[in-house]
mmCIF file with all atom_site columns, C-alpha atoms and ligand atoms in Angstrom:
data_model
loop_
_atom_site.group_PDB
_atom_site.id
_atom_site.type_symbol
_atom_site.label_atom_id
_atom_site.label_alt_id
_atom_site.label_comp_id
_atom_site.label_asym_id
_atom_site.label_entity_id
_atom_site.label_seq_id
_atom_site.pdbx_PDB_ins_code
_atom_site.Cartn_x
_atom_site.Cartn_y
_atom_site.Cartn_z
_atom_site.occupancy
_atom_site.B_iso_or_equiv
_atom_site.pdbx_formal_charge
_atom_site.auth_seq_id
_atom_site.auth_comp_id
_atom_site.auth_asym_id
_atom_site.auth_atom_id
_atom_site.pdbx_PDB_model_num
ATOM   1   C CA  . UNK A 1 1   ? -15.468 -29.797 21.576  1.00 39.00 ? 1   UNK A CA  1
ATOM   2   C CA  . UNK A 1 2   ? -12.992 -27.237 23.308  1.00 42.00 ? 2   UNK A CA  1
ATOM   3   C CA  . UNK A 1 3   ? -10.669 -25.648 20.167  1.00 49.00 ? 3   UNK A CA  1
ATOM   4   C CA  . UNK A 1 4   ? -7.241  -26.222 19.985  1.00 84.00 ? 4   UNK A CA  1
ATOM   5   C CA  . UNK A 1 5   ? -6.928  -23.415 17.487  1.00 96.00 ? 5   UNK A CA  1
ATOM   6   C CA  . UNK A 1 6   ? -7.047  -20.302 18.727  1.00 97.00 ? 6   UNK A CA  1
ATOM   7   C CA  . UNK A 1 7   ? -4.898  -18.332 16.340  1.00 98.00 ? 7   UNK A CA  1
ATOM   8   C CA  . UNK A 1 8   ? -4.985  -19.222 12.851  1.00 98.00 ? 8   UNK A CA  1
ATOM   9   C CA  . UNK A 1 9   ? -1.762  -17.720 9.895   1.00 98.00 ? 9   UNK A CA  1
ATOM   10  C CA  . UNK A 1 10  ? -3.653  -17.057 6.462   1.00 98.00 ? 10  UNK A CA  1
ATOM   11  C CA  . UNK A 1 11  ? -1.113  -16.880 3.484   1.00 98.00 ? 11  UNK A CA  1
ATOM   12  C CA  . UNK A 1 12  ? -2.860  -14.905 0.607   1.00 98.00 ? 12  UNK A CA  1
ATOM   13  C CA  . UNK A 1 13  ? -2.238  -12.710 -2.589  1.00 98.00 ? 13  UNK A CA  1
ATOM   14  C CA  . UNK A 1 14  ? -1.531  -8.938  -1.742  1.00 96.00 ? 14  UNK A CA  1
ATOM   15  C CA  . UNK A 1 15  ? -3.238  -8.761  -4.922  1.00 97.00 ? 15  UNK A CA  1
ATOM   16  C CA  . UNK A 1 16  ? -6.864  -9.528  -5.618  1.00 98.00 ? 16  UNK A CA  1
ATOM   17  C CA  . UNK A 1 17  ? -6.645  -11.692 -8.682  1.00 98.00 ? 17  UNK A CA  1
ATOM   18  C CA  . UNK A 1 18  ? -9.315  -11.878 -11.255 1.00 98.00 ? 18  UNK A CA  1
ATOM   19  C CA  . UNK A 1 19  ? -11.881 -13.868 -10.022 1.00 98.00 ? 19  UNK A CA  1
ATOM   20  C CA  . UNK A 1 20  ? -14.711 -11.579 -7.771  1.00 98.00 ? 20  UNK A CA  1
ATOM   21  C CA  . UNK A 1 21  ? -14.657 -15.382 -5.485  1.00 98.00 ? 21  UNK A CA  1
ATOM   22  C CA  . UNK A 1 22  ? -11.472 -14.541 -4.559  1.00 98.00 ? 22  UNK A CA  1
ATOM   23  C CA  . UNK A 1 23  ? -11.981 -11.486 -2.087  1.00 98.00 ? 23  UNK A CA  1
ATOM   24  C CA  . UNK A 1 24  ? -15.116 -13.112 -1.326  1.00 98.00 ? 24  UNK A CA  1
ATOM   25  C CA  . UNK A 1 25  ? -13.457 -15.799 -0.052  1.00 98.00 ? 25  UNK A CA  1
ATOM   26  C CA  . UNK A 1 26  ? -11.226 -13.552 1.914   1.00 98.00 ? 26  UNK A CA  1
ATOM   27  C CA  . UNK A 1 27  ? -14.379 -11.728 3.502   1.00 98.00 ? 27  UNK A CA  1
ATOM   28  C CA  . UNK A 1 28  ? -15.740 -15.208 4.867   1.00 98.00 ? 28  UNK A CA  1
ATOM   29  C CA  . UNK A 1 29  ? -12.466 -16.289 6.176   1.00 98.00 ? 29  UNK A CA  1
ATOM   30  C CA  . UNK A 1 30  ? -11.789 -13.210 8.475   1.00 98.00 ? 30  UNK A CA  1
ATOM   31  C CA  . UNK A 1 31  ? -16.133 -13.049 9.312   1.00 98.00 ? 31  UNK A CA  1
ATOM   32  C CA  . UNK A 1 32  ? -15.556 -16.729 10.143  1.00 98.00 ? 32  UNK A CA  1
ATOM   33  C CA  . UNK A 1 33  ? -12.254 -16.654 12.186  1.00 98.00 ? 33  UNK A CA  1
ATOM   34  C CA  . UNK A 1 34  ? -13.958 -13.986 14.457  1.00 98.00 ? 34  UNK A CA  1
ATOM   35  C CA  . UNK A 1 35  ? -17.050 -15.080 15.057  1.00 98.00 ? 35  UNK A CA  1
ATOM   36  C CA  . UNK A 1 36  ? -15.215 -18.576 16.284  1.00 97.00 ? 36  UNK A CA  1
ATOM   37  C CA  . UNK A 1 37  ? -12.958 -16.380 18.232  1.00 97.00 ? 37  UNK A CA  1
ATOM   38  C CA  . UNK A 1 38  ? -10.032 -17.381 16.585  1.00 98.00 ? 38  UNK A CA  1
ATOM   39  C CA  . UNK A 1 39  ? -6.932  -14.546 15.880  1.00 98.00 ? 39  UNK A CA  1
ATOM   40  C CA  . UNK A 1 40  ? -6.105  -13.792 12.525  1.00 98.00 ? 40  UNK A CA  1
ATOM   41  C CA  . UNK A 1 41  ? -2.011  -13.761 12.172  1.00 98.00 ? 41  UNK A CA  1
ATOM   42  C CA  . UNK A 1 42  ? -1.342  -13.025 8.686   1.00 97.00 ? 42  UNK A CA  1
ATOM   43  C CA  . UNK A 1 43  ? 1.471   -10.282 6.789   1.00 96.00 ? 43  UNK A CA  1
ATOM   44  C CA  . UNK A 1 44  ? 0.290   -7.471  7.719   1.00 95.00 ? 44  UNK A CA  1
ATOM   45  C CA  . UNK A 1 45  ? -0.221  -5.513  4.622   1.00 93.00 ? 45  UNK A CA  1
ATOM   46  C CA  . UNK A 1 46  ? -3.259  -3.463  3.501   1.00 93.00 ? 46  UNK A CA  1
ATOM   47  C CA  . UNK A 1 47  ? -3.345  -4.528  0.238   1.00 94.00 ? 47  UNK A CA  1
ATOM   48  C CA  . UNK A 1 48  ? -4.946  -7.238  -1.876  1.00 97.00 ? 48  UNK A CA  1
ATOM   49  C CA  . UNK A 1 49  ? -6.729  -9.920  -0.174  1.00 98.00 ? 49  UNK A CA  1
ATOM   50  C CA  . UNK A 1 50  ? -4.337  -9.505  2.824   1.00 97.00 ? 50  UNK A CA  1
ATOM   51  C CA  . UNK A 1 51  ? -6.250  -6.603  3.673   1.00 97.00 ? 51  UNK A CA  1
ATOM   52  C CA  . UNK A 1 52  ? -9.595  -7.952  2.574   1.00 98.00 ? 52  UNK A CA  1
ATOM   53  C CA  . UNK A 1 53  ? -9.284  -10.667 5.133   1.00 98.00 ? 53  UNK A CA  1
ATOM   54  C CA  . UNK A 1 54  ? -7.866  -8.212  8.021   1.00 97.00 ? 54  UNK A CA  1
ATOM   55  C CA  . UNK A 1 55  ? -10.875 -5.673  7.259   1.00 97.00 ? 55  UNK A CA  1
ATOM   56  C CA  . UNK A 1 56  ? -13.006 -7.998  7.769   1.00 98.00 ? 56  UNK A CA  1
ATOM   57  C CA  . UNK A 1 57  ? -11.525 -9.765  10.568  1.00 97.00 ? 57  UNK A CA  1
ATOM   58  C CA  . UNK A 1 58  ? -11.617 -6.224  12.614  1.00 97.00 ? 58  UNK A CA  1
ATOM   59  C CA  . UNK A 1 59  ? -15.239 -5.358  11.263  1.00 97.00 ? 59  UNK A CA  1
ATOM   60  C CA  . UNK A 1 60  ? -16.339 -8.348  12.708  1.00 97.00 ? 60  UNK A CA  1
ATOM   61  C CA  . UNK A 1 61  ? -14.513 -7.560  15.757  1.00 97.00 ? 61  UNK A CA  1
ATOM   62  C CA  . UNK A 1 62  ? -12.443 -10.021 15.739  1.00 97.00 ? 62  UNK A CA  1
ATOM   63  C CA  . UNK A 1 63  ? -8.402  -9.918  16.929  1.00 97.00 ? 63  UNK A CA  1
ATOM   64  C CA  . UNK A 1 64  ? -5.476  -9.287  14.430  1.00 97.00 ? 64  UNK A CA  1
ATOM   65  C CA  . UNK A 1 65  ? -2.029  -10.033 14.611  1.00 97.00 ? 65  UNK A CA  1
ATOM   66  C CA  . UNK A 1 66  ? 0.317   -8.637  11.322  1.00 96.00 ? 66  UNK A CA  1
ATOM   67  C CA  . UNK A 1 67  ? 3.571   -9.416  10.785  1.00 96.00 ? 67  UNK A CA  1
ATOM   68  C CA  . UNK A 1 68  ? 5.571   -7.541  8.139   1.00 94.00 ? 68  UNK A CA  1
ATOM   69  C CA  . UNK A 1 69  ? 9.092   -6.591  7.270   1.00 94.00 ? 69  UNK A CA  1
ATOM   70  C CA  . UNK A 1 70  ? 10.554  -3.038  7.796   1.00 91.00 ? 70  UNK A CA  1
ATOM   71  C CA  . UNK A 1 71  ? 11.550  -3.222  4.035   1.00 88.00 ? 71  UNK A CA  1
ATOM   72  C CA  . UNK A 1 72  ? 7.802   -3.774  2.992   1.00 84.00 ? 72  UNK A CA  1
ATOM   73  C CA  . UNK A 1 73  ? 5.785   -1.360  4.936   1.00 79.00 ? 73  UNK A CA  1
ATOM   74  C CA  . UNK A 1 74  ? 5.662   1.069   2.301   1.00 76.00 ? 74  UNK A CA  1
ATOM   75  C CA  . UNK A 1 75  ? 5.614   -1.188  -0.587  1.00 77.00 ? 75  UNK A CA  1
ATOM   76  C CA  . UNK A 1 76  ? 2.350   -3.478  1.037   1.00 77.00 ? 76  UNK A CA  1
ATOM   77  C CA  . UNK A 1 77  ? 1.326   -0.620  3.183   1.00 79.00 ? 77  UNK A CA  1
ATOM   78  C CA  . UNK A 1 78  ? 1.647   -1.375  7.088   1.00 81.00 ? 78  UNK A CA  1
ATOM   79  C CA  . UNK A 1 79  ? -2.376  -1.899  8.299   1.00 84.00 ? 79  UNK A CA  1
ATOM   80  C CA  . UNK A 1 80  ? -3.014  0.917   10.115  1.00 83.00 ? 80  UNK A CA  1
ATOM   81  C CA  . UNK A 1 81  ? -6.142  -0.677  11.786  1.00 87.00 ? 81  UNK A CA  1
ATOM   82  C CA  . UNK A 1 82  ? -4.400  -3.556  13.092  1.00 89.00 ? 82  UNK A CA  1
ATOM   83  C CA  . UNK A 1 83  ? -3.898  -3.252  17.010  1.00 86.00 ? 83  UNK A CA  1
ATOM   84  C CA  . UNK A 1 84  ? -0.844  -5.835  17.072  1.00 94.00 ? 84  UNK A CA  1
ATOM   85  C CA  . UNK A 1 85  ? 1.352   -5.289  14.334  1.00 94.00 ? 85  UNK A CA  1
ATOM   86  C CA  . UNK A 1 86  ? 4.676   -6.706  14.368  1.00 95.00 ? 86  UNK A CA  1
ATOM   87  C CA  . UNK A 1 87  ? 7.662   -5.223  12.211  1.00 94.00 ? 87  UNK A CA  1
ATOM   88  C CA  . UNK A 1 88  ? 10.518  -7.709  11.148  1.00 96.00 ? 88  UNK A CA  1
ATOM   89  C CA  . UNK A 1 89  ? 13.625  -7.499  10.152  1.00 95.00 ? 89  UNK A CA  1
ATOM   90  C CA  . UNK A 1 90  ? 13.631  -9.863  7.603   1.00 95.00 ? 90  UNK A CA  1
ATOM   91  C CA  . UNK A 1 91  ? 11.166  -12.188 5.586   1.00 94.00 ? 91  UNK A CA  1
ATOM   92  C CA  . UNK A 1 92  ? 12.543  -15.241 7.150   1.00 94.00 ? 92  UNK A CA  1
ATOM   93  C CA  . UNK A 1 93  ? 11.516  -13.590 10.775  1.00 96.00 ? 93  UNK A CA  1
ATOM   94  C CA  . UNK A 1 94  ? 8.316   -12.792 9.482   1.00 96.00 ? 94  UNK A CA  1
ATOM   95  C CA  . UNK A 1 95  ? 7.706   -16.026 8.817   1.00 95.00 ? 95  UNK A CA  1
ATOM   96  C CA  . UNK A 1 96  ? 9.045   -17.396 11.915  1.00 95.00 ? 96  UNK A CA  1
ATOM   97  C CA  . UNK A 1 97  ? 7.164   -15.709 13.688  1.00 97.00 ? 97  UNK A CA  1
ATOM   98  C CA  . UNK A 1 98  ? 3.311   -16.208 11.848  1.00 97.00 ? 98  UNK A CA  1
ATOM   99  C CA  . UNK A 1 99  ? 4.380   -20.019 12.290  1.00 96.00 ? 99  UNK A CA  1
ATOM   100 C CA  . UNK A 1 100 ? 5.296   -19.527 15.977  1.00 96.00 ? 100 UNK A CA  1
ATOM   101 C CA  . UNK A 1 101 ? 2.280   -17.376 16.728  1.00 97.00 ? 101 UNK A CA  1
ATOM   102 C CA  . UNK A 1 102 ? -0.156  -19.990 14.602  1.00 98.00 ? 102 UNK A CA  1
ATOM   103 C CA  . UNK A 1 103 ? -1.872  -23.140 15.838  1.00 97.00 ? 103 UNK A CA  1
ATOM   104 C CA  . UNK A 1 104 ? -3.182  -23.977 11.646  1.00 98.00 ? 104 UNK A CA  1
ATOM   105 C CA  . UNK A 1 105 ? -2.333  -22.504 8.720   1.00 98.00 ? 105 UNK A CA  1
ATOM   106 C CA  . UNK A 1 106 ? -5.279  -21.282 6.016   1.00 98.00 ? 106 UNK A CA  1
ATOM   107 C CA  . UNK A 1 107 ? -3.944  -20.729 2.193   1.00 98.00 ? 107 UNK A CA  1
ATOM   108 C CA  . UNK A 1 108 ? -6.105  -18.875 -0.047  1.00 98.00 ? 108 UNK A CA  1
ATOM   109 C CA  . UNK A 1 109 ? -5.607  -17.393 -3.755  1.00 98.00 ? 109 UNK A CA  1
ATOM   110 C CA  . UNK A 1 110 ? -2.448  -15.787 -4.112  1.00 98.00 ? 110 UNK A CA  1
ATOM   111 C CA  . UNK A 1 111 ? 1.375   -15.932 -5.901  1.00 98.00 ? 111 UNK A CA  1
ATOM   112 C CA  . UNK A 1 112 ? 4.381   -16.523 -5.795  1.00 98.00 ? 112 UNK A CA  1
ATOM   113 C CA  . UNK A 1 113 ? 4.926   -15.278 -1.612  1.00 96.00 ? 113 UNK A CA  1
ATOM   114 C CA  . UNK A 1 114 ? 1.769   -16.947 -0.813  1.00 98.00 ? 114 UNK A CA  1
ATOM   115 C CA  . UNK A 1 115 ? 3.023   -20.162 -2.770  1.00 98.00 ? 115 UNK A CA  1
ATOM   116 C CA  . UNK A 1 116 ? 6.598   -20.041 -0.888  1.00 97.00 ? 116 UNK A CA  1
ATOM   117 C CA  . UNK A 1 117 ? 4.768   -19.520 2.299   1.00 97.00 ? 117 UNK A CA  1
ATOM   118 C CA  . UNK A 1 118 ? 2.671   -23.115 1.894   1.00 98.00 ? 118 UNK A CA  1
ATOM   119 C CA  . UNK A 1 119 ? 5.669   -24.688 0.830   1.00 98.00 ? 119 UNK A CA  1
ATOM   120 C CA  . UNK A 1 120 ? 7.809   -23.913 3.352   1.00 97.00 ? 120 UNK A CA  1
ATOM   121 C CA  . UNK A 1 121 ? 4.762   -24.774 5.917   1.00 97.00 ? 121 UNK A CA  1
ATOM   122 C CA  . UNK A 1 122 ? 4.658   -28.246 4.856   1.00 98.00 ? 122 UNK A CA  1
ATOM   123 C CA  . UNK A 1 123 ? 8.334   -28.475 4.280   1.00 97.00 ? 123 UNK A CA  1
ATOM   124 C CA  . UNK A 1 124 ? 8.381   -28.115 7.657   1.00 96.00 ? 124 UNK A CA  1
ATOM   125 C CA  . UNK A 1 125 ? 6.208   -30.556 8.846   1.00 97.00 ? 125 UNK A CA  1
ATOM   126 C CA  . UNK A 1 126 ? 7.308   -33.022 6.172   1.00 96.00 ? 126 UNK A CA  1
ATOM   127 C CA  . UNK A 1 127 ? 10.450  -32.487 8.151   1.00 96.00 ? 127 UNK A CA  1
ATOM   128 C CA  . UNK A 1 128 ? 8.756   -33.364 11.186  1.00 95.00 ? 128 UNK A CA  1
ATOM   129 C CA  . UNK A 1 129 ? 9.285   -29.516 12.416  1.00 95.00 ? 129 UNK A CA  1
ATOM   130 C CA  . UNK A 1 130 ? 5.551   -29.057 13.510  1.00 95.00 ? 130 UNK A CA  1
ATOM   131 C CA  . UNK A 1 131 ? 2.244   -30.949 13.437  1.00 94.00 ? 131 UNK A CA  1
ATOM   132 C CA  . UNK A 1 132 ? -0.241  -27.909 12.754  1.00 96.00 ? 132 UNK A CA  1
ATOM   133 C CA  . UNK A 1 133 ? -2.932  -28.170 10.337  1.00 97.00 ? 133 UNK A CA  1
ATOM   134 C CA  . UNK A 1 134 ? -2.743  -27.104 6.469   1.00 98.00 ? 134 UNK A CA  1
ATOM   135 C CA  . UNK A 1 135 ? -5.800  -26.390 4.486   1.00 98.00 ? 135 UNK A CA  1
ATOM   136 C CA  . UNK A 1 136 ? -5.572  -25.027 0.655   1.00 98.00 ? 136 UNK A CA  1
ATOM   137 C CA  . UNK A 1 137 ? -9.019  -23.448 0.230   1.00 98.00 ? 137 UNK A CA  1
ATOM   138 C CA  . UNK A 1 138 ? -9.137  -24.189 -2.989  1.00 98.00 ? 138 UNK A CA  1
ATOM   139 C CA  . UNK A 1 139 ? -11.833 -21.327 -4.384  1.00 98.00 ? 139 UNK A CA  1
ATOM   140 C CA  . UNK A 1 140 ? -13.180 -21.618 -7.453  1.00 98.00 ? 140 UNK A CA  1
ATOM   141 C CA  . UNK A 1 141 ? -10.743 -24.370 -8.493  1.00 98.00 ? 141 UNK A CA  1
ATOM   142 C CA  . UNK A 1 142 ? -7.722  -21.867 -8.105  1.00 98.00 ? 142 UNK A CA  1
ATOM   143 C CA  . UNK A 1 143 ? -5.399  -24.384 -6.689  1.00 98.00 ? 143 UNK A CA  1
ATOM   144 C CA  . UNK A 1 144 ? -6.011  -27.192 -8.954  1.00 98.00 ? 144 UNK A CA  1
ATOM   145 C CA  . UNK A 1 145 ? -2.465  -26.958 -10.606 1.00 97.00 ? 145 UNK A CA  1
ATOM   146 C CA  . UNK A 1 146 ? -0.624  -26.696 -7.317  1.00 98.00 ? 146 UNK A CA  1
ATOM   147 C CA  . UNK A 1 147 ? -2.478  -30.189 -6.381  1.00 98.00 ? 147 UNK A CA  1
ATOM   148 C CA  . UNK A 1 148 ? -1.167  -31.543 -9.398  1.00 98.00 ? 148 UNK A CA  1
ATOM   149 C CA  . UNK A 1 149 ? 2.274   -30.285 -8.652  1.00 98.00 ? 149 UNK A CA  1
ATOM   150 C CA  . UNK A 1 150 ? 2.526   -32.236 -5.351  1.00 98.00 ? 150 UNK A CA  1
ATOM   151 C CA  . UNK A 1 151 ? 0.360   -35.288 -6.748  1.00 98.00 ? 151 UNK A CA  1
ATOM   152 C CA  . UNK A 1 152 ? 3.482   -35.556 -10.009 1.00 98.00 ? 152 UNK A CA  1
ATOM   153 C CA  . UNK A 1 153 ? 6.218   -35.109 -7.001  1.00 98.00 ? 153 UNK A CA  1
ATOM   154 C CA  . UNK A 1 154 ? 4.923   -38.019 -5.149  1.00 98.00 ? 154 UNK A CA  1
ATOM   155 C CA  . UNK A 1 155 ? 4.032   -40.339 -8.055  1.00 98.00 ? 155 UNK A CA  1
ATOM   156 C CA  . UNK A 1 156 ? 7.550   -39.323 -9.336  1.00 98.00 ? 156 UNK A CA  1
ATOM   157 C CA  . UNK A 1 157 ? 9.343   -40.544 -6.058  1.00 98.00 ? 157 UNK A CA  1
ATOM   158 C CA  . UNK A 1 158 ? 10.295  -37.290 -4.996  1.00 98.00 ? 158 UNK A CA  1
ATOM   159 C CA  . UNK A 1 159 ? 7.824   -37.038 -2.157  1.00 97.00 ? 159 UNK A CA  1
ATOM   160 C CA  . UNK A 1 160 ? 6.151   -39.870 0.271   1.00 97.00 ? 160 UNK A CA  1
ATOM   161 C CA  . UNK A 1 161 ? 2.301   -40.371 0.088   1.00 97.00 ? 161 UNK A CA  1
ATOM   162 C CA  . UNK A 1 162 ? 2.359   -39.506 4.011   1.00 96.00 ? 162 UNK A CA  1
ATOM   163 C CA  . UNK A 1 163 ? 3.991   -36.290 2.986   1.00 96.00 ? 163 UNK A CA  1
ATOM   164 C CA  . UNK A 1 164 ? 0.802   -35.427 0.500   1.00 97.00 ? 164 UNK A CA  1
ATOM   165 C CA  . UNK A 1 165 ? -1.360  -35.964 3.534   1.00 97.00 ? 165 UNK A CA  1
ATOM   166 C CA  . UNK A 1 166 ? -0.171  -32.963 5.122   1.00 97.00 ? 166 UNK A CA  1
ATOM   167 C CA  . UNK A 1 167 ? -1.726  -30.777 3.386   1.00 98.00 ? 167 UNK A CA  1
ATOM   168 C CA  . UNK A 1 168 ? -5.471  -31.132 2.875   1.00 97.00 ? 168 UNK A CA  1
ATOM   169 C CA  . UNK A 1 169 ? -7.436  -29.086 -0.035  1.00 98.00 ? 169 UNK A CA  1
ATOM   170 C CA  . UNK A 1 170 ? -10.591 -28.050 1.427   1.00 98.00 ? 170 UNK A CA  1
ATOM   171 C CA  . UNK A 1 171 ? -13.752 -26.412 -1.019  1.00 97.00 ? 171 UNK A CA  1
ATOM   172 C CA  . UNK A 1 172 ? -14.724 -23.611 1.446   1.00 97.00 ? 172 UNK A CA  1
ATOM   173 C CA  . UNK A 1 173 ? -14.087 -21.837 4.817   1.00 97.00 ? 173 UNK A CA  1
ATOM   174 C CA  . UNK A 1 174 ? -16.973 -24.015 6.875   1.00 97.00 ? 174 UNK A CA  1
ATOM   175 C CA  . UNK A 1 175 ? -14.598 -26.646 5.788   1.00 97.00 ? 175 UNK A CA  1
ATOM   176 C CA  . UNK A 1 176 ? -10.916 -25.450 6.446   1.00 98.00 ? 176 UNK A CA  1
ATOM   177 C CA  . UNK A 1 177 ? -12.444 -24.302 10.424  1.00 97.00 ? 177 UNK A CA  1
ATOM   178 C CA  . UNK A 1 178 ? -13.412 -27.732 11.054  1.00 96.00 ? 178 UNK A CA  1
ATOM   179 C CA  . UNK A 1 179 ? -10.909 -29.749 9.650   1.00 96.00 ? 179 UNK A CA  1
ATOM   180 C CA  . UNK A 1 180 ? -8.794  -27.314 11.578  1.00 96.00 ? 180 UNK A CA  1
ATOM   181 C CA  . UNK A 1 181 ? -10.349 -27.812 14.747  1.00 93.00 ? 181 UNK A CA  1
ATOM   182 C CA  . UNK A 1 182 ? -9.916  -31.791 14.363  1.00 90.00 ? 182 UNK A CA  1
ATOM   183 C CA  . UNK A 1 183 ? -6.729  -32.514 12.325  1.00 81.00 ? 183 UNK A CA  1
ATOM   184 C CA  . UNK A 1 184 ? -4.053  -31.737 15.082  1.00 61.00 ? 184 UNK A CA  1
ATOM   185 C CA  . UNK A 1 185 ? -4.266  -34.458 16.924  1.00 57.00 ? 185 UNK A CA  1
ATOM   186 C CA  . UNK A 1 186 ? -4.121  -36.568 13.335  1.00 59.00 ? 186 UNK A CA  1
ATOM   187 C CA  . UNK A 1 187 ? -1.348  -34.830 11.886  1.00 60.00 ? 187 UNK A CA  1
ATOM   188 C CA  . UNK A 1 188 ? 0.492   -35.103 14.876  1.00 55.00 ? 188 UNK A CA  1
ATOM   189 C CA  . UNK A 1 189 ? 0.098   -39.144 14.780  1.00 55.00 ? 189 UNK A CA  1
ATOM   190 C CA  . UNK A 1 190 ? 1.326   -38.332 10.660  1.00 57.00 ? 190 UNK A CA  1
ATOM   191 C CA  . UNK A 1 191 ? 4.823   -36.495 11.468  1.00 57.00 ? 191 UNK A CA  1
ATOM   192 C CA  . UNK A 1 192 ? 5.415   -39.441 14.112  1.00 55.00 ? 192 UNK A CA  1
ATOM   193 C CA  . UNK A 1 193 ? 5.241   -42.062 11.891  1.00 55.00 ? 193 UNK A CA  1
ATOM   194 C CA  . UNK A 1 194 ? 7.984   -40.293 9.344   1.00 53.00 ? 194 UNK A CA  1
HETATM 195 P P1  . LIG B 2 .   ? 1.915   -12.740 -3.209  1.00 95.25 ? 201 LIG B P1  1
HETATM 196 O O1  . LIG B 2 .   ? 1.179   -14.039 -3.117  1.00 95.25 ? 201 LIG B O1  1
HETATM 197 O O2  . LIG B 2 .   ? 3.090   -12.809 -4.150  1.00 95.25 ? 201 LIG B O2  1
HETATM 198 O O3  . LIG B 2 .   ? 1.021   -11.580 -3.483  1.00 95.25 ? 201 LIG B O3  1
HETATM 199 O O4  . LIG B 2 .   ? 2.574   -12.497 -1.783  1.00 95.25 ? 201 LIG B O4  1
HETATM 200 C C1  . LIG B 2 .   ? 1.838   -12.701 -0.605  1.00 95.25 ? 201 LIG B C1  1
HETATM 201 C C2  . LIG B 2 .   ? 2.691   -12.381 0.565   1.00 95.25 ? 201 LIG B C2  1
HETATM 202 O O5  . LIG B 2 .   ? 3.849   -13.201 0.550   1.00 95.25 ? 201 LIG B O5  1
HETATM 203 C C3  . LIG B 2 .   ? 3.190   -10.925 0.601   1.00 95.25 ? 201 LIG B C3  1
HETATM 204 O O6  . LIG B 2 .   ? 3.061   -10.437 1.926   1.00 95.25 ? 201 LIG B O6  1
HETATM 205 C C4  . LIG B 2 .   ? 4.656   -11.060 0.275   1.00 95.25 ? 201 LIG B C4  1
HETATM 206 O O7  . LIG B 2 .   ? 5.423   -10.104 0.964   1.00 95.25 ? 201 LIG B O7  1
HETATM 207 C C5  . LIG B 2 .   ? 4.995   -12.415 0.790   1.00 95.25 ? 201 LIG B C5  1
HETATM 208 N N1  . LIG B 2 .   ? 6.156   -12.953 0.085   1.00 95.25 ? 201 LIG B N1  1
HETATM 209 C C6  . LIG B 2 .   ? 6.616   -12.635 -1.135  1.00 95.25 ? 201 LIG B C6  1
HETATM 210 N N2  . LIG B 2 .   ? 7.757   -13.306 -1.431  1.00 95.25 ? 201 LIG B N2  1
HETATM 211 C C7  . LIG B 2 .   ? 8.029   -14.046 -0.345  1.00 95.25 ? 201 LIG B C7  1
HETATM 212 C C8  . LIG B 2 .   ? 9.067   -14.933 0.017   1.00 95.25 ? 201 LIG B C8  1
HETATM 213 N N3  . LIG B 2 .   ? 10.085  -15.226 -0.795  1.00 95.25 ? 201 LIG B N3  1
HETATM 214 N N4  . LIG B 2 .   ? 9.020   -15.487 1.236   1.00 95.25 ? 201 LIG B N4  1
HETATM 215 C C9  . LIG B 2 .   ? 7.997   -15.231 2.060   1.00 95.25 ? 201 LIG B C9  1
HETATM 216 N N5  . LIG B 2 .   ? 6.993   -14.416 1.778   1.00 95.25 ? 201 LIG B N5  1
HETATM 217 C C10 . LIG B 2 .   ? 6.999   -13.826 0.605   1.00 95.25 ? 201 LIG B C10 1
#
């Protein structure tokens, strides 16, 4: 089946977290994403399991798009490694741009900037902005409590069931790469029926 994915945005901690799974995790998604020949876009920084997944996105030879704010490239530390690395003004072009420049979007452990990042992501395609894939990888359970979170919004009222849908919690990498490759044309036929 030809891919319809050939850049993938990964929103993750740009700190490791607690669990050992957790970088793991990151080394499988950037082995995985170049050995399909996907692009990685992701923030850009060299920490945390930002720079986990770009190491090993280059070390398996794979290509690397960062994006990262002017204000931040000391504070996350600018990848030096990365070939295209794109410096922002601002967050909110940062993220423009990784949405632009994605065809799916990959969440893995992370906080508070890798929780605003998914939300805004299917914000946006709640708001019929985009139809591009969303997978939570949810390692090692870590994103049991954000499921909850949009499970009490929509049996609360506050969200539609066809909104929850947009987002699909996947257990591994295997998983979120071929869901990716066959969701689109789904979640295109989702955001139409809004
Ligand atoms: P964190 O999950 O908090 O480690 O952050 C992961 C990434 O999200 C980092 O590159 C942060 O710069 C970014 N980030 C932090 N706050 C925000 C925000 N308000 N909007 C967008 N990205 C953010």
């Amino acid at each position: 089946m030809p891919s319809t994915v050939d850049a993938v945005a990964v929103f993750c901690g740009s700190r490791f977290g607690k669990n050992p799974l957790y970088k793991q995790a990151a080394q499988d998604v950037g082995q995985t994403l170049a050995k399909a020949g996907i692009r990685l876009v992701y923030g850009g920084g060299a920490h945390g399991l930002m720079g986990v997944v770009a190491d090993a996105t280059l070390s398996a030879g794979g290509a690397v798009t960062g994006v990262i704010p002017d204000f931040l490239e000391s504070r996350e530390k600018m990848h030096e490694g990365v070939a295209e690395l794109i410096v922002t003004d601002s967050m909110h072009t940062r993220k423009q741009i990784m949405f632009s420049r994605a065809d799916a979007f990959w969440i893995l452990p992370g906080g508070f900037g890798t929780f605003d990042e998914m939300m805004e992501i299917l914000t946006w395609k709640q708001l019929g902005r985009h139809s591009k894939p969303i997978m939570l990888i949810n390692v090692a359970n870590w994103a049991d409590t954000l499921l909850a979170a949009l499970d009490a919004a929509v049996e609360q009222g506050f969200a539609a069931p066809t909104a929850r849908t947009m987002i699909q919690a996947v257990p591994d990498i295997e998983t979120a790469l071929a869901c990716s490759l066959s969701a689109e044309k789904s979640d295109r036929v989702a955001v139409e029926q809004l």
